mmCIF file with all atom_site columns, C-alpha atoms in Angstrom:
data_model
loop_
_atom_site.group_PDB
_atom_site.id
_atom_site.type_symbol
_atom_site.label_atom_id
_atom_site.label_alt_id
_atom_site.label_comp_id
_atom_site.label_asym_id
_atom_site.label_entity_id
_atom_site.label_seq_id
_atom_site.pdbx_PDB_ins_code
_atom_site.Cartn_x
_atom_site.Cartn_y
_atom_site.Cartn_z
_atom_site.occupancy
_atom_site.B_iso_or_equiv
_atom_site.pdbx_formal_charge
_atom_site.auth_seq_id
_atom_site.auth_comp_id
_atom_site.auth_asym_id
_atom_site.auth_atom_id
_atom_site.pdbx_PDB_model_num
ATOM 1   C CA . LYS P 1 1   ? -0.448 -57.395 43.067 1.00 57.00 ? 13  LYS P CA 1
ATOM 2   C CA . ALA P 1 2   ? -0.729 -59.691 46.033 1.00 72.00 ? 14  ALA P CA 1
ATOM 3   C CA . GLY P 1 3   ? 2.830  -60.674 47.473 1.00 92.00 ? 15  GLY P CA 1
ATOM 4   C CA . VAL P 1 4   ? 4.495  -63.863 48.384 1.00 96.00 ? 16  VAL P CA 1
ATOM 5   C CA . THR P 1 5   ? 2.609  -65.608 50.675 1.00 97.00 ? 17  THR P CA 1
ATOM 6   C CA . GLN P 1 6   ? 3.906  -68.481 53.219 1.00 98.00 ? 18  GLN P CA 1
ATOM 7   C CA . THR P 1 7   ? 1.732  -70.594 55.324 1.00 97.00 ? 19  THR P CA 1
ATOM 8   C CA . PRO P 1 8   ? 1.910  -71.323 58.035 1.00 97.00 ? 20  PRO P CA 1
ATOM 9   C CA . ARG P 1 9   ? 2.835  -68.717 59.711 1.00 96.00 ? 21  ARG P CA 1
ATOM 10  C CA . TYR P 1 10  ? 3.850  -70.029 63.074 1.00 97.00 ? 22  TYR P CA 1
ATOM 11  C CA . LEU P 1 11  ? 4.364  -73.821 64.284 1.00 96.00 ? 23  LEU P CA 1
ATOM 12  C CA . ILE P 1 12  ? 5.697  -76.078 66.949 1.00 98.00 ? 24  ILE P CA 1
ATOM 13  C CA . LYS P 1 13  ? 6.559  -79.624 66.452 1.00 98.00 ? 25  LYS P CA 1
ATOM 14  C CA . THR P 1 14  ? 8.633  -82.275 68.381 1.00 97.00 ? 26  THR P CA 1
ATOM 15  C CA . ARG P 1 15  ? 11.536 -84.112 67.004 1.00 98.00 ? 27  ARG P CA 1
ATOM 16  C CA . GLY P 1 16  ? 10.928 -87.032 64.580 1.00 97.00 ? 28  GLY P CA 1
ATOM 17  C CA . GLN P 1 17  ? 7.948  -85.350 63.564 1.00 98.00 ? 29  GLN P CA 1
ATOM 18  C CA . GLN P 1 18  ? 8.040  -84.207 59.922 1.00 98.00 ? 30  GLN P CA 1
ATOM 19  C CA . VAL P 1 19  ? 7.091  -80.572 58.641 1.00 98.00 ? 31  VAL P CA 1
ATOM 20  C CA . THR P 1 20  ? 5.517  -79.229 55.157 1.00 98.00 ? 32  THR P CA 1
ATOM 21  C CA . LEU P 1 21  ? 5.454  -75.485 54.767 1.00 98.00 ? 33  LEU P CA 1
ATOM 22  C CA . SER P 1 22  ? 3.939  -73.977 51.560 1.00 98.00 ? 34  SER P CA 1
ATOM 23  C CA . CYS P 1 23  ? 4.930  -70.740 49.269 1.00 98.00 ? 35  CYS P CA 1
ATOM 24  C CA . SER P 1 24  ? 2.332  -68.826 46.566 1.00 97.00 ? 36  SER P CA 1
ATOM 25  C CA . PRO P 1 25  ? 4.771  -66.810 44.579 1.00 96.00 ? 37  PRO P CA 1
ATOM 26  C CA . ILE P 1 26  ? 3.974  -63.893 43.023 1.00 94.00 ? 38  ILE P CA 1
ATOM 27  C CA . SER P 1 27  ? 1.874  -64.447 40.732 1.00 93.00 ? 39  SER P CA 1
ATOM 28  C CA . GLY P 1 28  ? 3.319  -64.830 36.681 1.00 90.00 ? 40  GLY P CA 1
ATOM 29  C CA . HIS P 1 29  ? 6.561  -65.841 39.192 1.00 90.00 ? 41  HIS P CA 1
ATOM 30  C CA . ARG P 1 30  ? 8.021  -68.681 38.094 1.00 90.00 ? 42  ARG P CA 1
ATOM 31  C CA . SER P 1 31  ? 11.497 -69.395 39.946 1.00 90.00 ? 43  SER P CA 1
ATOM 32  C CA . VAL P 1 32  ? 10.735 -70.056 43.681 1.00 94.00 ? 44  VAL P CA 1
ATOM 33  C CA . SER P 1 33  ? 13.716 -70.311 46.209 1.00 93.00 ? 45  SER P CA 1
ATOM 34  C CA . TRP P 1 34  ? 13.771 -71.363 49.969 1.00 96.00 ? 46  TRP P CA 1
ATOM 35  C CA . TYR P 1 35  ? 15.557 -70.238 52.400 1.00 96.00 ? 47  TYR P CA 1
ATOM 36  C CA . GLN P 1 36  ? 16.307 -71.136 56.380 1.00 97.00 ? 48  GLN P CA 1
ATOM 37  C CA . GLN P 1 37  ? 17.539 -67.984 58.903 1.00 96.00 ? 49  GLN P CA 1
ATOM 38  C CA . THR P 1 38  ? 18.849 -68.384 61.720 1.00 94.00 ? 50  THR P CA 1
ATOM 39  C CA . PRO P 1 39  ? 20.614 -65.784 64.004 1.00 88.00 ? 51  PRO P CA 1
ATOM 40  C CA . GLY P 1 40  ? 23.897 -67.940 63.740 1.00 87.00 ? 52  GLY P CA 1
ATOM 41  C CA . GLN P 1 41  ? 24.441 -68.670 60.074 1.00 89.00 ? 53  GLN P CA 1
ATOM 42  C CA . GLY P 1 42  ? 22.375 -65.870 58.856 1.00 91.00 ? 54  GLY P CA 1
ATOM 43  C CA . LEU P 1 43  ? 20.669 -66.992 55.777 1.00 93.00 ? 55  LEU P CA 1
ATOM 44  C CA . GLN P 1 44  ? 21.342 -70.193 54.457 1.00 94.00 ? 56  GLN P CA 1
ATOM 45  C CA . PHE P 1 45  ? 20.301 -71.479 50.541 1.00 92.00 ? 57  PHE P CA 1
ATOM 46  C CA . LEU P 1 46  ? 18.307 -74.318 50.689 1.00 95.00 ? 58  LEU P CA 1
ATOM 47  C CA . PHE P 1 47  ? 16.961 -74.674 46.923 1.00 92.00 ? 59  PHE P CA 1
ATOM 48  C CA . GLU P 1 48  ? 14.888 -73.443 43.714 1.00 91.00 ? 60  GLU P CA 1
ATOM 49  C CA . TYR P 1 49  ? 12.393 -74.180 41.998 1.00 93.00 ? 61  TYR P CA 1
ATOM 50  C CA . PHE P 1 50  ? 12.286 -72.841 38.299 1.00 91.00 ? 62  PHE P CA 1
ATOM 51  C CA . SER P 1 51  ? 9.198  -74.234 36.009 1.00 89.00 ? 63  SER P CA 1
ATOM 52  C CA . GLU P 1 52  ? 8.756  -77.225 38.186 1.00 92.00 ? 64  GLU P CA 1
ATOM 53  C CA . THR P 1 53  ? 12.570 -78.447 37.799 1.00 93.00 ? 65  THR P CA 1
ATOM 54  C CA . GLN P 1 54  ? 15.166 -78.004 40.749 1.00 92.00 ? 66  GLN P CA 1
ATOM 55  C CA . ARG P 1 55  ? 17.661 -75.897 39.519 1.00 88.00 ? 67  ARG P CA 1
ATOM 56  C CA . ASN P 1 56  ? 20.154 -75.847 42.536 1.00 86.00 ? 68  ASN P CA 1
ATOM 57  C CA . LYS P 1 57  ? 20.475 -76.964 45.633 1.00 90.00 ? 69  LYS P CA 1
ATOM 58  C CA . GLY P 1 58  ? 22.360 -75.793 48.771 1.00 91.00 ? 70  GLY P CA 1
ATOM 59  C CA . ASN P 1 59  ? 24.450 -78.008 51.227 1.00 92.00 ? 71  ASN P CA 1
ATOM 60  C CA . PHE P 1 60  ? 21.133 -79.473 53.512 1.00 96.00 ? 72  PHE P CA 1
ATOM 61  C CA . PRO P 1 61  ? 20.618 -83.123 54.457 1.00 96.00 ? 73  PRO P CA 1
ATOM 62  C CA . GLY P 1 62  ? 18.271 -85.252 52.201 1.00 96.00 ? 74  GLY P CA 1
ATOM 63  C CA . ARG P 1 63  ? 15.607 -84.569 55.347 1.00 97.00 ? 75  ARG P CA 1
ATOM 64  C CA . PHE P 1 64  ? 15.180 -81.493 53.422 1.00 98.00 ? 76  PHE P CA 1
ATOM 65  C CA . SER P 1 65  ? 13.375 -81.242 50.387 1.00 97.00 ? 77  SER P CA 1
ATOM 66  C CA . GLY P 1 66  ? 10.696 -79.209 48.074 1.00 97.00 ? 78  GLY P CA 1
ATOM 67  C CA . ARG P 1 67  ? 9.088  -79.464 45.552 1.00 97.00 ? 79  ARG P CA 1
ATOM 68  C CA . GLN P 1 68  ? 6.698  -77.118 42.853 1.00 97.00 ? 80  GLN P CA 1
ATOM 69  C CA . PHE P 1 69  ? 3.585  -77.464 40.942 1.00 96.00 ? 81  PHE P CA 1
ATOM 70  C CA . SER P 1 70  ? 2.334  -76.377 37.375 1.00 95.00 ? 82  SER P CA 1
ATOM 71  C CA . ASN P 1 71  ? 0.631  -73.159 39.024 1.00 93.00 ? 83  ASN P CA 1
ATOM 72  C CA . SER P 1 72  ? 4.515  -72.281 40.952 1.00 94.00 ? 84  SER P CA 1
ATOM 73  C CA . ARG P 1 73  ? 3.444  -73.090 44.264 1.00 97.00 ? 85  ARG P CA 1
ATOM 74  C CA . SER P 1 74  ? 5.954  -74.283 46.261 1.00 98.00 ? 86  SER P CA 1
ATOM 75  C CA . GLU P 1 75  ? 6.071  -77.268 48.777 1.00 98.00 ? 87  GLU P CA 1
ATOM 76  C CA . MET P 1 76  ? 9.190  -77.818 50.872 1.00 98.00 ? 88  MET P CA 1
ATOM 77  C CA . ASN P 1 77  ? 9.751  -80.867 53.805 1.00 98.00 ? 89  ASN P CA 1
ATOM 78  C CA . VAL P 1 78  ? 11.937 -81.545 56.818 1.00 98.00 ? 90  VAL P CA 1
ATOM 79  C CA . SER P 1 79  ? 11.463 -85.124 57.605 1.00 96.00 ? 91  SER P CA 1
ATOM 80  C CA . THR P 1 80  ? 12.553 -86.529 61.030 1.00 97.00 ? 92  THR P CA 1
ATOM 81  C CA . LEU P 1 81  ? 12.977 -83.611 62.760 1.00 98.00 ? 93  LEU P CA 1
ATOM 82  C CA . GLU P 1 82  ? 15.847 -82.221 64.873 1.00 97.00 ? 94  GLU P CA 1
ATOM 83  C CA . LEU P 1 83  ? 16.398 -79.257 67.132 1.00 97.00 ? 95  LEU P CA 1
ATOM 84  C CA . GLY P 1 84  ? 18.646 -77.498 64.760 1.00 96.00 ? 96  GLY P CA 1
ATOM 85  C CA . ASP P 1 85  ? 15.880 -77.087 62.519 1.00 97.00 ? 97  ASP P CA 1
ATOM 86  C CA . SER P 1 86  ? 13.906 -74.559 64.589 1.00 97.00 ? 98  SER P CA 1
ATOM 87  C CA . ALA P 1 87  ? 14.265 -71.919 62.134 1.00 97.00 ? 99  ALA P CA 1
ATOM 88  C CA . LEU P 1 88  ? 12.626 -68.659 60.221 1.00 97.00 ? 100 LEU P CA 1
ATOM 89  C CA . TYR P 1 89  ? 11.753 -70.281 56.522 1.00 98.00 ? 101 TYR P CA 1
ATOM 90  C CA . LEU P 1 90  ? 11.644 -67.819 53.958 1.00 97.00 ? 102 LEU P CA 1
ATOM 91  C CA . CYS P 1 91  ? 10.566 -68.189 50.231 1.00 97.00 ? 103 CYS P CA 1
ATOM 92  C CA . ALA P 1 92  ? 10.969 -65.890 47.416 1.00 94.00 ? 104 ALA P CA 1
ATOM 93  C CA . SER P 1 93  ? 9.937  -65.642 44.449 1.00 92.00 ? 105 SER P CA 1
ATOM 94  C CA . SER P 1 94  ? 11.381 -63.773 41.175 1.00 88.00 ? 106 SER P CA 1
ATOM 95  C CA . LEU P 1 95  ? 10.677 -63.177 37.118 1.00 81.00 ? 107 LEU P CA 1
ATOM 96  C CA . ALA P 1 96  ? 14.143 -64.904 36.200 1.00 72.00 ? 108 ALA P CA 1
ATOM 97  C CA . PRO P 1 97  ? 15.933 -67.539 37.417 1.00 65.00 ? 109 PRO P CA 1
ATOM 98  C CA . ALA P 1 98  ? 17.155 -66.135 41.379 1.00 56.00 ? 110 ALA P CA 1
ATOM 99  C CA . GLY P 1 99  ? 21.058 -65.021 40.786 1.00 53.00 ? 111 GLY P CA 1
ATOM 100 C CA . ASN P 1 100 ? 20.316 -63.410 37.565 1.00 59.00 ? 112 ASN P CA 1
ATOM 101 C CA . THR P 1 101 ? 20.225 -59.850 38.722 1.00 61.00 ? 113 THR P CA 1
ATOM 102 C CA . GLY P 1 102 ? 16.480 -60.528 39.123 1.00 68.00 ? 114 GLY P CA 1
ATOM 103 C CA . GLU P 1 103 ? 14.959 -59.569 42.387 1.00 80.00 ? 115 GLU P CA 1
ATOM 104 C CA . LEU P 1 104 ? 14.277 -61.498 45.020 1.00 88.00 ? 116 LEU P CA 1
ATOM 105 C CA . PHE P 1 105 ? 10.472 -61.241 46.636 1.00 92.00 ? 117 PHE P CA 1
ATOM 106 C CA . PHE P 1 106 ? 10.565 -62.668 49.737 1.00 95.00 ? 118 PHE P CA 1
ATOM 107 C CA . GLY P 1 107 ? 7.695  -63.810 52.221 1.00 96.00 ? 119 GLY P CA 1
ATOM 108 C CA . GLU P 1 108 ? 7.212  -63.273 55.617 1.00 96.00 ? 120 GLU P CA 1
ATOM 109 C CA . GLY P 1 109 ? 8.161  -66.783 56.475 1.00 97.00 ? 121 GLY P CA 1
ATOM 110 C CA . SER P 1 110 ? 7.510  -69.419 58.696 1.00 97.00 ? 122 SER P CA 1
ATOM 111 C CA . ARG P 1 111 ? 8.782  -69.920 61.899 1.00 97.00 ? 123 ARG P CA 1
ATOM 112 C CA . LEU P 1 112 ? 9.442  -73.230 63.185 1.00 98.00 ? 124 LEU P CA 1
ATOM 113 C CA . THR P 1 113 ? 9.898  -74.285 66.702 1.00 97.00 ? 125 THR P CA 1
ATOM 114 C CA . VAL P 1 114 ? 11.280 -78.305 67.251 1.00 98.00 ? 126 VAL P CA 1
ATOM 115 C CA . LEU P 1 115 ? 10.997 -79.130 70.677 1.00 96.00 ? 127 LEU P CA 1
ATOM 116 C CA . THR W 2 1   ? 32.181 -71.642 47.932 1.00 60.00 ? 9   THR W CA 1
ATOM 117 C CA . GLN W 2 2   ? 31.975 -68.412 47.707 1.00 67.00 ? 10  GLN W CA 1
ATOM 118 C CA . LEU W 2 3   ? 31.482 -66.177 51.121 1.00 85.00 ? 11  LEU W CA 1
ATOM 119 C CA . LEU W 2 4   ? 30.218 -63.107 52.042 1.00 92.00 ? 12  LEU W CA 1
ATOM 120 C CA . GLU W 2 5   ? 31.437 -61.547 55.613 1.00 95.00 ? 13  GLU W CA 1
ATOM 121 C CA . GLN W 2 6   ? 29.298 -58.293 56.418 1.00 96.00 ? 14  GLN W CA 1
ATOM 122 C CA . SER W 2 7   ? 31.020 -55.924 59.093 1.00 96.00 ? 15  SER W CA 1
ATOM 123 C CA . PRO W 2 8   ? 29.982 -54.464 61.812 1.00 97.00 ? 16  PRO W CA 1
ATOM 124 C CA . GLN W 2 9   ? 27.605 -57.312 62.941 1.00 95.00 ? 17  GLN W CA 1
ATOM 125 C CA . PHE W 2 10  ? 25.601 -54.731 64.927 1.00 96.00 ? 18  PHE W CA 1
ATOM 126 C CA . LEU W 2 11  ? 25.544 -51.017 64.956 1.00 97.00 ? 19  LEU W CA 1
ATOM 127 C CA . SER W 2 12  ? 23.843 -48.905 67.176 1.00 97.00 ? 20  SER W CA 1
ATOM 128 C CA . ILE W 2 13  ? 23.839 -45.320 66.380 1.00 96.00 ? 21  ILE W CA 1
ATOM 129 C CA . GLN W 2 14  ? 22.390 -41.992 67.517 1.00 97.00 ? 22  GLN W CA 1
ATOM 130 C CA . GLU W 2 15  ? 19.658 -40.275 64.819 1.00 97.00 ? 23  GLU W CA 1
ATOM 131 C CA . GLY W 2 16  ? 21.134 -37.679 62.546 1.00 97.00 ? 24  GLY W CA 1
ATOM 132 C CA . GLU W 2 17  ? 24.902 -39.913 62.588 1.00 97.00 ? 25  GLU W CA 1
ATOM 133 C CA . ASN W 2 18  ? 26.724 -41.288 59.436 1.00 97.00 ? 26  ASN W CA 1
ATOM 134 C CA . LEU W 2 19  ? 27.493 -44.829 59.460 1.00 97.00 ? 27  LEU W CA 1
ATOM 135 C CA . THR W 2 20  ? 28.883 -47.508 56.880 1.00 98.00 ? 28  THR W CA 1
ATOM 136 C CA . VAL W 2 21  ? 28.248 -51.239 56.051 1.00 98.00 ? 29  VAL W CA 1
ATOM 137 C CA . TYR W 2 22  ? 30.803 -53.518 54.590 1.00 97.00 ? 30  TYR W CA 1
ATOM 138 C CA . CYS W 2 23  ? 30.522 -56.898 52.551 1.00 97.00 ? 31  CYS W CA 1
ATOM 139 C CA . ASN W 2 24  ? 33.738 -58.368 51.420 1.00 95.00 ? 32  ASN W CA 1
ATOM 140 C CA . SER W 2 25  ? 34.608 -61.465 49.762 1.00 93.00 ? 33  SER W CA 1
ATOM 141 C CA . SER W 2 26  ? 37.364 -63.246 48.364 1.00 90.00 ? 34  SER W CA 1
ATOM 142 C CA . SER W 2 27  ? 34.923 -64.460 44.808 1.00 89.00 ? 35  SER W CA 1
ATOM 143 C CA . VAL W 2 28  ? 34.443 -62.365 42.327 1.00 90.00 ? 36  VAL W CA 1
ATOM 144 C CA . PHE W 2 29  ? 30.432 -61.634 41.663 1.00 89.00 ? 37  PHE W CA 1
ATOM 145 C CA . SER W 2 30  ? 28.442 -61.238 38.916 1.00 87.00 ? 38  SER W CA 1
ATOM 146 C CA . SER W 2 31  ? 26.260 -58.953 40.838 1.00 88.00 ? 39  SER W CA 1
ATOM 147 C CA . LEU W 2 32  ? 25.362 -58.042 44.110 1.00 92.00 ? 40  LEU W CA 1
ATOM 148 C CA . GLN W 2 33  ? 21.857 -57.138 45.967 1.00 93.00 ? 41  GLN W CA 1
ATOM 149 C CA . TRP W 2 34  ? 21.726 -55.288 49.290 1.00 96.00 ? 42  TRP W CA 1
ATOM 150 C CA . TYR W 2 35  ? 18.434 -56.262 51.114 1.00 96.00 ? 43  TYR W CA 1
ATOM 151 C CA . ARG W 2 36  ? 16.988 -54.472 53.991 1.00 97.00 ? 44  ARG W CA 1
ATOM 152 C CA . GLN W 2 37  ? 14.988 -57.044 56.312 1.00 96.00 ? 45  GLN W CA 1
ATOM 153 C CA . GLU W 2 38  ? 12.610 -55.447 59.116 1.00 94.00 ? 46  GLU W CA 1
ATOM 154 C CA . PRO W 2 39  ? 11.186 -57.697 62.594 1.00 89.00 ? 47  PRO W CA 1
ATOM 155 C CA . GLY W 2 40  ? 8.731  -60.130 61.699 1.00 87.00 ? 48  GLY W CA 1
ATOM 156 C CA . GLU W 2 41  ? 9.189  -59.536 57.771 1.00 91.00 ? 49  GLU W CA 1
ATOM 157 C CA . GLY W 2 42  ? 11.070 -60.907 54.811 1.00 94.00 ? 50  GLY W CA 1
ATOM 158 C CA . PRO W 2 43  ? 14.007 -59.118 53.594 1.00 95.00 ? 51  PRO W CA 1
ATOM 159 C CA . VAL W 2 44  ? 13.521 -56.452 50.340 1.00 94.00 ? 52  VAL W CA 1
ATOM 160 C CA . LEU W 2 45  ? 15.636 -55.252 47.952 1.00 93.00 ? 53  LEU W CA 1
ATOM 161 C CA . LEU W 2 46  ? 16.777 -52.095 48.049 1.00 95.00 ? 54  LEU W CA 1
ATOM 162 C CA . VAL W 2 47  ? 19.669 -52.065 45.433 1.00 94.00 ? 55  VAL W CA 1
ATOM 163 C CA . THR W 2 48  ? 21.549 -53.914 42.422 1.00 91.00 ? 56  THR W CA 1
ATOM 164 C CA . VAL W 2 49  ? 24.878 -53.214 41.242 1.00 92.00 ? 57  VAL W CA 1
ATOM 165 C CA . VAL W 2 50  ? 26.188 -55.138 38.643 1.00 90.00 ? 58  VAL W CA 1
ATOM 166 C CA . THR W 2 51  ? 29.741 -52.526 37.252 1.00 91.00 ? 59  THR W CA 1
ATOM 167 C CA . GLY W 2 52  ? 32.855 -52.536 39.051 1.00 93.00 ? 60  GLY W CA 1
ATOM 168 C CA . GLY W 2 53  ? 33.094 -49.319 40.760 1.00 95.00 ? 61  GLY W CA 1
ATOM 169 C CA . GLU W 2 54  ? 29.267 -48.995 40.434 1.00 95.00 ? 62  GLU W CA 1
ATOM 170 C CA . VAL W 2 55  ? 27.649 -46.225 42.746 1.00 97.00 ? 63  VAL W CA 1
ATOM 171 C CA . LYS W 2 56  ? 24.176 -46.331 43.370 1.00 96.00 ? 64  LYS W CA 1
ATOM 172 C CA . LYS W 2 57  ? 22.361 -43.437 45.546 1.00 97.00 ? 65  LYS W CA 1
ATOM 173 C CA . LEU W 2 58  ? 18.672 -44.032 47.065 1.00 95.00 ? 66  LEU W CA 1
ATOM 174 C CA . LYS W 2 59  ? 17.951 -40.767 48.724 1.00 95.00 ? 67  LYS W CA 1
ATOM 175 C CA . ARG W 2 60  ? 20.387 -40.993 51.995 1.00 97.00 ? 68  ARG W CA 1
ATOM 176 C CA . LEU W 2 61  ? 21.610 -44.426 51.333 1.00 97.00 ? 69  LEU W CA 1
ATOM 177 C CA . THR W 2 62  ? 24.757 -44.730 48.719 1.00 98.00 ? 70  THR W CA 1
ATOM 178 C CA . PHE W 2 63  ? 25.877 -48.441 47.822 1.00 97.00 ? 71  PHE W CA 1
ATOM 179 C CA . GLN W 2 64  ? 29.268 -49.057 45.921 1.00 97.00 ? 72  GLN W CA 1
ATOM 180 C CA . PHE W 2 65  ? 30.468 -51.776 44.443 1.00 96.00 ? 73  PHE W CA 1
ATOM 181 C CA . GLY W 2 66  ? 33.839 -52.211 44.346 1.00 95.00 ? 74  GLY W CA 1
ATOM 182 C CA . ASP W 2 67  ? 35.980 -52.074 41.151 1.00 94.00 ? 75  ASP W CA 1
ATOM 183 C CA . ALA W 2 68  ? 36.928 -56.011 41.257 1.00 94.00 ? 76  ALA W CA 1
ATOM 184 C CA . ARG W 2 69  ? 33.717 -57.057 42.063 1.00 92.00 ? 77  ARG W CA 1
ATOM 185 C CA . LYS W 2 70  ? 34.496 -58.582 45.317 1.00 93.00 ? 78  LYS W CA 1
ATOM 186 C CA . ASP W 2 71  ? 32.887 -55.971 47.725 1.00 94.00 ? 79  ASP W CA 1
ATOM 187 C CA . SER W 2 72  ? 30.417 -53.507 48.440 1.00 96.00 ? 80  SER W CA 1
ATOM 188 C CA . SER W 2 73  ? 29.397 -50.866 50.796 1.00 97.00 ? 81  SER W CA 1
ATOM 189 C CA . LEU W 2 74  ? 26.589 -49.109 52.240 1.00 98.00 ? 82  LEU W CA 1
ATOM 190 C CA . HIS W 2 75  ? 26.729 -45.681 53.278 1.00 98.00 ? 83  HIS W CA 1
ATOM 191 C CA . ILE W 2 76  ? 23.936 -43.705 55.279 1.00 98.00 ? 84  ILE W CA 1
ATOM 192 C CA . THR W 2 77  ? 24.014 -40.293 55.657 1.00 98.00 ? 85  THR W CA 1
ATOM 193 C CA . ALA W 2 78  ? 21.768 -38.778 58.754 1.00 98.00 ? 86  ALA W CA 1
ATOM 194 C CA . ALA W 2 79  ? 20.577 -41.992 60.077 1.00 97.00 ? 87  ALA W CA 1
ATOM 195 C CA . GLN W 2 80  ? 16.909 -42.132 61.036 1.00 97.00 ? 88  GLN W CA 1
ATOM 196 C CA . PRO W 2 81  ? 14.515 -44.292 63.131 1.00 96.00 ? 89  PRO W CA 1
ATOM 197 C CA . GLY W 2 82  ? 13.123 -45.948 60.479 1.00 95.00 ? 90  GLY W CA 1
ATOM 198 C CA . ASP W 2 83  ? 16.522 -47.080 59.115 1.00 96.00 ? 91  ASP W CA 1
ATOM 199 C CA . THR W 2 84  ? 17.128 -49.979 61.705 1.00 96.00 ? 92  THR W CA 1
ATOM 200 C CA . GLY W 2 85  ? 16.704 -53.335 60.734 1.00 97.00 ? 93  GLY W CA 1
ATOM 201 C CA . LEU W 2 86  ? 18.954 -56.165 59.589 1.00 97.00 ? 94  LEU W CA 1
ATOM 202 C CA . TYR W 2 87  ? 20.800 -55.152 56.242 1.00 98.00 ? 95  TYR W CA 1
ATOM 203 C CA . LEU W 2 88  ? 21.927 -58.251 53.955 1.00 97.00 ? 96  LEU W CA 1
ATOM 204 C CA . CYS W 2 89  ? 24.030 -58.809 51.171 1.00 96.00 ? 97  CYS W CA 1
ATOM 205 C CA . ALA W 2 90  ? 23.910 -60.663 48.401 1.00 93.00 ? 98  ALA W CA 1
ATOM 206 C CA . GLY W 2 91  ? 26.470 -61.990 45.954 1.00 90.00 ? 99  GLY W CA 1
ATOM 207 C CA . ALA W 2 92  ? 25.401 -63.875 42.692 1.00 83.00 ? 100 ALA W CA 1
ATOM 208 C CA . GLY W 2 93  ? 28.252 -65.563 40.928 1.00 75.00 ? 101 GLY W CA 1
ATOM 209 C CA . ALA W 2 94  ? 29.090 -65.520 37.023 1.00 68.00 ? 102 ALA W CA 1
ATOM 210 C CA . GLY W 2 95  ? 27.118 -68.277 35.963 1.00 64.00 ? 103 GLY W CA 1
ATOM 211 C CA . SER W 2 96  ? 25.367 -69.105 38.983 1.00 64.00 ? 104 SER W CA 1
ATOM 212 C CA . TYR W 2 97  ? 21.732 -69.186 39.867 1.00 62.00 ? 105 TYR W CA 1
ATOM 213 C CA . GLN W 2 98  ? 22.334 -69.276 43.719 1.00 74.00 ? 106 GLN W CA 1
ATOM 214 C CA . LEU W 2 99  ? 22.509 -66.435 45.999 1.00 83.00 ? 107 LEU W CA 1
ATOM 215 C CA . THR W 2 100 ? 24.872 -65.912 48.670 1.00 88.00 ? 108 THR W CA 1
ATOM 216 C CA . PHE W 2 101 ? 23.806 -63.811 51.497 1.00 92.00 ? 109 PHE W CA 1
ATOM 217 C CA . GLY W 2 102 ? 26.328 -62.914 54.243 1.00 94.00 ? 110 GLY W CA 1
ATOM 218 C CA . LYS W 2 103 ? 25.104 -62.803 57.879 1.00 94.00 ? 111 LYS W CA 1
ATOM 219 C CA . GLY W 2 104 ? 24.163 -59.444 57.775 1.00 96.00 ? 112 GLY W CA 1
ATOM 220 C CA . THR W 2 105 ? 24.122 -56.333 59.801 1.00 97.00 ? 113 THR W CA 1
ATOM 221 C CA . LYS W 2 106 ? 22.075 -55.649 62.503 1.00 97.00 ? 114 LYS W CA 1
ATOM 222 C CA . LEU W 2 107 ? 21.462 -51.761 62.655 1.00 97.00 ? 115 LEU W CA 1
ATOM 223 C CA . SER W 2 108 ? 19.805 -49.528 65.555 1.00 97.00 ? 116 SER W CA 1
ATOM 224 C CA . VAL W 2 109 ? 19.063 -45.940 65.260 1.00 97.00 ? 117 VAL W CA 1
ATOM 225 C CA . ILE W 2 110 ? 18.309 -44.456 68.382 1.00 96.00 ? 118 ILE W CA 1
ATOM 226 C CA . PRO W 2 111 ? 15.804 -41.420 68.290 1.00 95.00 ? 119 PRO W CA 1
#
């Protein structure tokens, strides 16, 4: 079956702009989690959605937001981009809510560069 | 905040050597997972350990969960170039739906 699909794979933005990233989970998976990966901080949890509800949120400013649609597809948005937002943004889907010993299936990520 | 510290941060070894990667925390985890990430790809789950003292083997990889469920180790026997990648441990706290990841160990196996 098709894996987790993230779009776009690469994008370049300038400071102050906003960006929307998309994630299509594996068919049947209702949980979608978002992570930011940087060389210095590793994978940091952004938020998790399950059945269109945000179940958990990491320690990121309000400029980072997300949502999940009825078909489980998810989007995350970052407004007023800063240089430090440059990172690989990973989406992961799972059958059960994340952290419930269920396996996370990751997409290939969206690499954002902020100039 | 639950933190997972992985060591070493970087490891470069010759093909055929053995190695151990560690994942430590002061917090107790209900379960712990190990992932491997290759360049340009997302992490892929290798194993999940749930019971304190549990040992799981996956071909040349041996995973152990500490008795107190605060730490874990990954041992690779006779490393091969295909083992090259970033190894990440991730823990779930009791009653938490959030996985906490370590910063990873970047392994390079030289032919």
